[in-house]
Amino acid sequence: APGRGRAPIFKQTGQGSGFIISKDGYILTNTHVVGDVDKITVKLADGREFQAKKIGADSKTEVAVIKIDADDLPVLEIGKPDELQIGEWVIAIGNPFGLKETLTVGVVSAKGRSNIGITDYENFIQTDAAINPGNSGGPLLNIDGEAVGINTAIMTMSGNYEGFSFAVPANLAKKVVNDIKQFGFVQRGWLGVEIENIDDMRARKLQIPEVAGVYIALVTRNGAAYDAGLQSGDVITRLNG
């Protein structure tokens, strides 16, 4: 939703994309592609068509897992998004506007994008590879052809692509997949704090020597942070020493 002058988030729904991550038919896609549908039909690049089963869908990260009944499928290798560098070439593949197996190219514009309003847990790769309706759930590849992300959303004023898009990092997606396959849901830790970034004004007010760390605005009673002794007004500058 738009707010304070920020462009609204546009999520592609209906027809979408995905990619195979195991030879026995597990497929990664976006939650908003398969979240509330009654029937999922998967069409492969070789022309075969399957009815898919939804294994799990996590709305907090926009990662979903579906499965088709097949064997010896070609698998897209998962890369290391942490090793991506700003300016590195990336490739998006999907089915924009129903144009199957469309490839667009761009660069990594930014990493670790958060506070966008797309999902609860945000750590997006931002790129300028063109993404349009139907691309959602498709892979973002590095130049070695490894999947480093899942193309998820664009920020736009018009509803069309305007120059940058967002992908869920593949390492975050792998954690979601493993939890869904093992437990049927995603397991997460809960600290019980509300935090805010340290800006220059707050650093001067708190007499912090550098603009770094996070400010604890609220500690939930009886949560893990409360039990550990953290208090509202504390500043965290480093972890594990």
CSV table of C-alpha atoms in Angstrom, one decimal:
chain,number,residue,atom,x,y,z
A,1,ALA,CA,0.0,0.0,0.0
A,2,PRO,CA,1.2,3.5,-0.7
A,3,GLY,CA,2.3,5.6,2.2
A,4,ARG,CA,4.2,8.9,2.8
A,5,GLY,CA,5.0,9.4,-0.8
A,6,ARG,CA,6.4,5.9,-1.4
A,7,ALA,CA,5.4,4.1,-4.6
A,8,PRO,CA,2.9,1.3,-4.0
A,9,ILE,CA,4.0,-2.3,-4.1
A,10,PHE,CA,2.6,-4.4,-7.0
A,11,LYS,CA,2.5,-8.2,-6.6
A,12,GLN,CA,1.8,-10.3,-9.7
A,13,THR,CA,-1.0,-12.8,-9.1
A,14,GLY,CA,-2.6,-15.5,-11.2
A,15,GLN,CA,-0.2,-16.9,-13.7
A,16,GLY,CA,3.3,-17.1,-12.4
A,17,SER,CA,6.6,-18.8,-12.6
A,18,GLY,CA,8.7,-21.3,-10.6
A,19,PHE,CA,11.8,-23.4,-10.8
A,20,ILE,CA,12.6,-27.1,-10.1
A,21,ILE,CA,15.0,-27.7,-7.1
A,22,SER,CA,14.9,-31.5,-6.9
A,23,LYS,CA,14.8,-34.3,-9.4
A,24,ASP,CA,11.6,-35.7,-7.8
A,25,GLY,CA,9.6,-32.6,-8.6
A,26,TYR,CA,9.9,-30.0,-5.8
A,27,ILE,CA,9.4,-26.5,-7.2
A,28,LEU,CA,10.0,-23.1,-5.7
A,29,THR,CA,7.7,-20.2,-6.4
A,30,ASN,CA,6.0,-17.3,-4.6
A,31,THR,CA,3.2,-17.6,-2.1
A,32,HIS,CA,1.0,-15.1,-3.9
A,33,VAL,CA,1.2,-17.2,-7.0
A,34,VAL,CA,-0.2,-20.4,-5.3
A,35,GLY,CA,-1.4,-19.2,-1.9
A,36,ASP,CA,-5.2,-19.4,-2.3
A,37,VAL,CA,-5.7,-21.3,-5.5
A,38,ASP,CA,-7.8,-24.4,-5.8
A,39,LYS,CA,-5.7,-26.0,-8.6
A,40,ILE,CA,-2.1,-25.6,-9.6
A,41,THR,CA,-1.1,-26.6,-13.2
A,42,VAL,CA,2.7,-26.7,-13.9
A,43,LYS,CA,3.9,-26.5,-17.5
A,44,LEU,CA,7.5,-27.5,-18.1
A,45,ALA,CA,9.7,-26.0,-20.8
A,46,ASP,CA,9.6,-29.4,-22.7
A,47,GLY,CA,5.8,-29.1,-23.1
A,48,ARG,CA,4.8,-31.6,-20.4
A,49,GLU,CA,2.0,-30.6,-18.1
A,50,PHE,CA,1.4,-31.7,-14.5
A,51,GLN,CA,-1.1,-31.1,-11.7
A,52,ALA,CA,0.9,-29.9,-8.7
A,53,LYS,CA,0.4,-30.3,-4.9
A,54,LYS,CA,1.1,-27.4,-2.6
A,55,ILE,CA,3.5,-28.5,0.0
A,56,GLY,CA,3.6,-25.3,1.9
A,57,ALA,CA,3.4,-21.5,1.5
A,58,ASP,CA,5.0,-18.9,3.8
A,59,SER,CA,3.3,-15.5,3.6
A,60,LYS,CA,5.9,-13.9,5.8
A,61,THR,CA,8.7,-14.4,3.2
A,62,GLU,CA,6.6,-15.0,0.0
A,63,VAL,CA,8.3,-18.4,-0.5
A,64,ALA,CA,6.1,-21.4,-1.5
A,65,VAL,CA,6.9,-25.0,-2.3
A,66,ILE,CA,4.9,-27.1,-4.6
A,67,LYS,CA,5.5,-30.6,-6.0
A,68,ILE,CA,4.8,-32.5,-9.2
A,69,ASP,CA,4.8,-36.3,-9.6
A,70,ALA,CA,7.8,-36.8,-11.8
A,71,ASP,CA,11.3,-38.3,-11.8
A,72,ASP,CA,14.7,-37.4,-13.1
A,73,LEU,CA,13.8,-33.8,-13.7
A,74,PRO,CA,16.4,-31.1,-14.6
A,75,VAL,CA,17.4,-29.2,-11.5
A,76,LEU,CA,18.4,-25.6,-11.1
A,77,GLU,CA,21.4,-25.3,-8.9
A,78,ILE,CA,21.2,-22.9,-5.9
A,79,GLY,CA,23.9,-20.2,-5.7
A,80,LYS,CA,25.2,-18.0,-2.9
A,81,PRO,CA,23.4,-14.7,-2.8
A,82,ASP,CA,25.7,-13.5,0.0
A,83,GLU,CA,28.5,-13.5,-2.6
A,84,LEU,CA,26.7,-11.2,-5.0
A,85,GLN,CA,28.2,-7.8,-5.5
A,86,ILE,CA,26.5,-4.5,-6.3
A,87,GLY,CA,26.8,-4.0,-10.1
A,88,GLU,CA,27.1,-7.8,-10.8
A,89,TRP,CA,25.0,-9.0,-13.8
A,90,VAL,CA,21.9,-11.1,-13.0
A,91,ILE,CA,19.3,-12.8,-15.2
A,92,ALA,CA,15.6,-13.1,-14.6
A,93,ILE,CA,13.6,-15.9,-16.2
A,94,GLY,CA,9.8,-16.3,-16.2
A,95,ASN,CA,6.6,-15.9,-18.1
A,96,PRO,CA,5.7,-12.2,-18.2
A,97,PHE,CA,2.3,-11.6,-19.7
A,98,GLY,CA,2.2,-15.3,-20.7
A,99,LEU,CA,5.3,-15.1,-22.9
A,100,LYS,CA,6.9,-18.3,-21.7
A,101,GLU,CA,10.6,-18.7,-21.0
A,102,THR,CA,11.4,-15.0,-21.3
A,103,LEU,CA,14.8,-13.8,-20.2
A,104,THR,CA,15.7,-10.3,-19.0
A,105,VAL,CA,19.0,-9.0,-17.8
A,106,GLY,CA,20.1,-6.4,-15.3
A,107,VAL,CA,22.5,-5.8,-12.5
A,108,VAL,CA,22.3,-6.1,-8.7
A,109,SER,CA,21.2,-2.6,-7.6
A,110,ALA,CA,21.3,-3.2,-3.8
A,111,LYS,CA,21.3,-6.0,-1.3
A,112,GLY,CA,19.5,-6.4,2.0
A,113,ARG,CA,16.6,-4.2,1.2
A,114,SER,CA,14.0,-4.0,4.0
A,115,ASN,CA,11.3,-1.8,5.3
A,116,ILE,CA,9.6,-1.9,1.9
A,117,GLY,CA,6.3,-3.3,3.0
A,118,ILE,CA,6.3,-6.4,0.8
A,119,THR,CA,6.7,-9.1,3.5
A,120,ASP,CA,7.2,-9.4,7.2
A,121,TYR,CA,10.7,-10.7,6.8
A,122,GLU,CA,12.6,-8.6,4.2
A,123,ASN,CA,16.1,-9.0,3.0
A,124,PHE,CA,15.6,-8.5,-0.7
A,125,ILE,CA,18.0,-8.4,-3.6
A,126,GLN,CA,17.1,-5.3,-5.7
A,127,THR,CA,17.8,-5.5,-9.4
A,128,ASP,CA,17.0,-3.6,-12.6
A,129,ALA,CA,16.2,-6.8,-14.6
A,130,ALA,CA,12.8,-6.2,-16.0
A,131,ILE,CA,10.0,-8.0,-14.1
A,132,ASN,CA,6.4,-8.0,-15.1
A,133,PRO,CA,3.1,-9.8,-14.3
A,134,GLY,CA,3.8,-13.6,-14.7
A,135,ASN,CA,7.5,-13.3,-13.6
A,136,SER,CA,6.7,-13.9,-10.0
A,137,GLY,CA,8.2,-17.0,-8.6
A,138,GLY,CA,10.8,-17.4,-11.3
A,139,PRO,CA,14.5,-17.6,-10.7
A,140,LEU,CA,17.0,-14.8,-10.5
A,141,LEU,CA,20.3,-16.2,-11.8
A,142,ASN,CA,23.9,-15.2,-11.5
A,143,ILE,CA,26.1,-15.3,-14.6
A,144,ASP,CA,27.0,-18.9,-13.7
A,145,GLY,CA,23.4,-19.9,-14.2
A,146,GLU,CA,22.8,-20.5,-10.5
A,147,ALA,CA,19.6,-19.4,-8.8
A,148,VAL,CA,20.4,-16.7,-6.3
A,149,GLY,CA,16.9,-15.4,-5.7
A,150,ILE,CA,13.1,-15.7,-6.4
A,151,ASN,CA,11.7,-12.8,-8.4
A,152,THR,CA,8.9,-11.5,-6.2
A,153,ALA,CA,7.7,-7.9,-6.6
A,154,ILE,CA,8.2,-4.5,-8.2
A,155,MET,CA,7.7,-1.0,-6.8
A,156,THR,CA,5.7,1.1,-9.1
A,157,MET,CA,3.3,4.0,-9.5
A,158,SER,CA,1.7,2.7,-12.7
A,159,GLY,CA,1.4,-1.0,-12.1
A,160,ASN,CA,4.0,-1.7,-14.7
A,161,TYR,CA,7.8,-2.2,-14.4
A,162,GLU,CA,9.5,1.1,-13.8
A,163,GLY,CA,13.2,0.2,-13.4
A,164,PHE,CA,13.7,-2.0,-10.4
A,165,SER,CA,12.5,-5.2,-8.8
A,166,PHE,CA,13.0,-7.3,-5.7
A,167,ALA,CA,13.9,-11.0,-5.3
A,168,VAL,CA,13.9,-13.2,-2.2
A,169,PRO,CA,17.5,-14.4,-1.6
A,170,ALA,CA,17.9,-18.1,-2.3
A,171,ASN,CA,19.5,-18.9,1.1
A,172,LEU,CA,16.4,-17.5,2.9
A,173,ALA,CA,14.2,-19.6,0.5
A,174,LYS,CA,16.3,-22.7,1.3
A,175,LYS,CA,15.6,-22.3,5.0
A,176,VAL,CA,11.9,-22.0,4.3
A,177,VAL,CA,11.9,-25.1,2.1
A,178,ASN,CA,13.8,-27.2,4.6
A,179,ASP,CA,11.4,-26.2,7.4
A,180,ILE,CA,8.3,-26.8,5.3
A,181,LYS,CA,9.5,-30.3,4.1
A,182,GLN,CA,10.7,-31.3,7.6
A,183,PHE,CA,8.0,-29.7,9.9
A,184,GLY,CA,5.2,-28.6,7.6
A,185,PHE,CA,5.7,-25.0,8.7
A,186,VAL,CA,8.5,-22.5,9.1
A,187,GLN,CA,10.2,-22.3,12.5
A,188,ARG,CA,11.4,-18.9,13.7
A,189,GLY,CA,13.0,-17.5,16.8
A,190,TRP,CA,11.3,-14.6,18.6
A,191,LEU,CA,13.2,-12.0,20.6
A,192,GLY,CA,10.4,-9.9,21.9
A,193,VAL,CA,11.8,-6.5,21.0
A,194,GLU,CA,10.9,-3.6,18.8
A,195,ILE,CA,14.0,-2.0,17.4
A,196,GLU,CA,14.8,1.2,15.5
A,197,ASN,CA,17.9,2.3,13.5
A,198,ILE,CA,20.4,4.7,15.0
A,199,ASP,CA,20.5,7.9,13.0
A,200,ASP,CA,22.7,10.9,13.6
A,201,MET,CA,20.3,12.7,15.8
A,202,ARG,CA,19.7,9.7,18.1
A,203,ALA,CA,23.5,9.0,18.2
A,204,ARG,CA,24.2,12.6,19.4
A,205,LYS,CA,21.3,12.4,21.9
A,206,LEU,CA,22.6,9.1,23.4
A,207,GLN,CA,26.2,10.3,23.2
A,208,ILE,CA,27.1,7.3,21.0
A,209,PRO,CA,30.5,7.9,19.3
A,210,GLU,CA,29.4,6.5,15.9
A,211,VAL,CA,26.1,6.2,14.0
A,212,ALA,CA,25.8,2.4,14.3
A,213,GLY,CA,23.8,-0.2,16.0
A,214,VAL,CA,20.1,-0.5,16.9
A,215,TYR,CA,18.0,1.2,19.5
A,216,ILE,CA,15.6,-1.0,21.5
A,217,ALA,CA,12.3,0.9,21.6
A,218,LEU,CA,10.2,-1.7,23.4
A,219,VAL,CA,10.8,-5.0,25.2
A,220,THR,CA,7.9,-7.4,25.5
A,221,ARG,CA,7.3,-8.7,29.0
A,222,ASN,CA,8.2,-12.3,29.5
A,223,GLY,CA,9.8,-12.6,26.1
A,224,ALA,CA,13.3,-13.9,25.5
A,225,ALA,CA,14.9,-10.4,25.4
A,226,TYR,CA,13.1,-9.5,28.7
A,227,ASP,CA,14.4,-12.7,30.3
A,228,ALA,CA,17.9,-11.9,29.1
A,229,GLY,CA,17.8,-8.5,30.8
A,230,LEU,CA,17.4,-6.2,27.8
A,231,GLN,CA,15.5,-3.0,28.5
A,232,SER,CA,13.8,-0.2,26.5
A,233,GLY,CA,16.4,2.4,25.7
A,234,ASP,CA,19.3,0.0,25.4
A,235,VAL,CA,21.5,0.2,22.3
A,236,ILE,CA,23.0,-2.9,20.7
A,237,THR,CA,26.2,-2.3,18.8
A,238,ARG,CA,27.5,-5.9,18.3
A,239,LEU,CA,26.6,-9.5,18.8
A,240,ASN,CA,28.5,-12.4,20.5
A,241,GLY,CA,31.2,-10.0,21.8
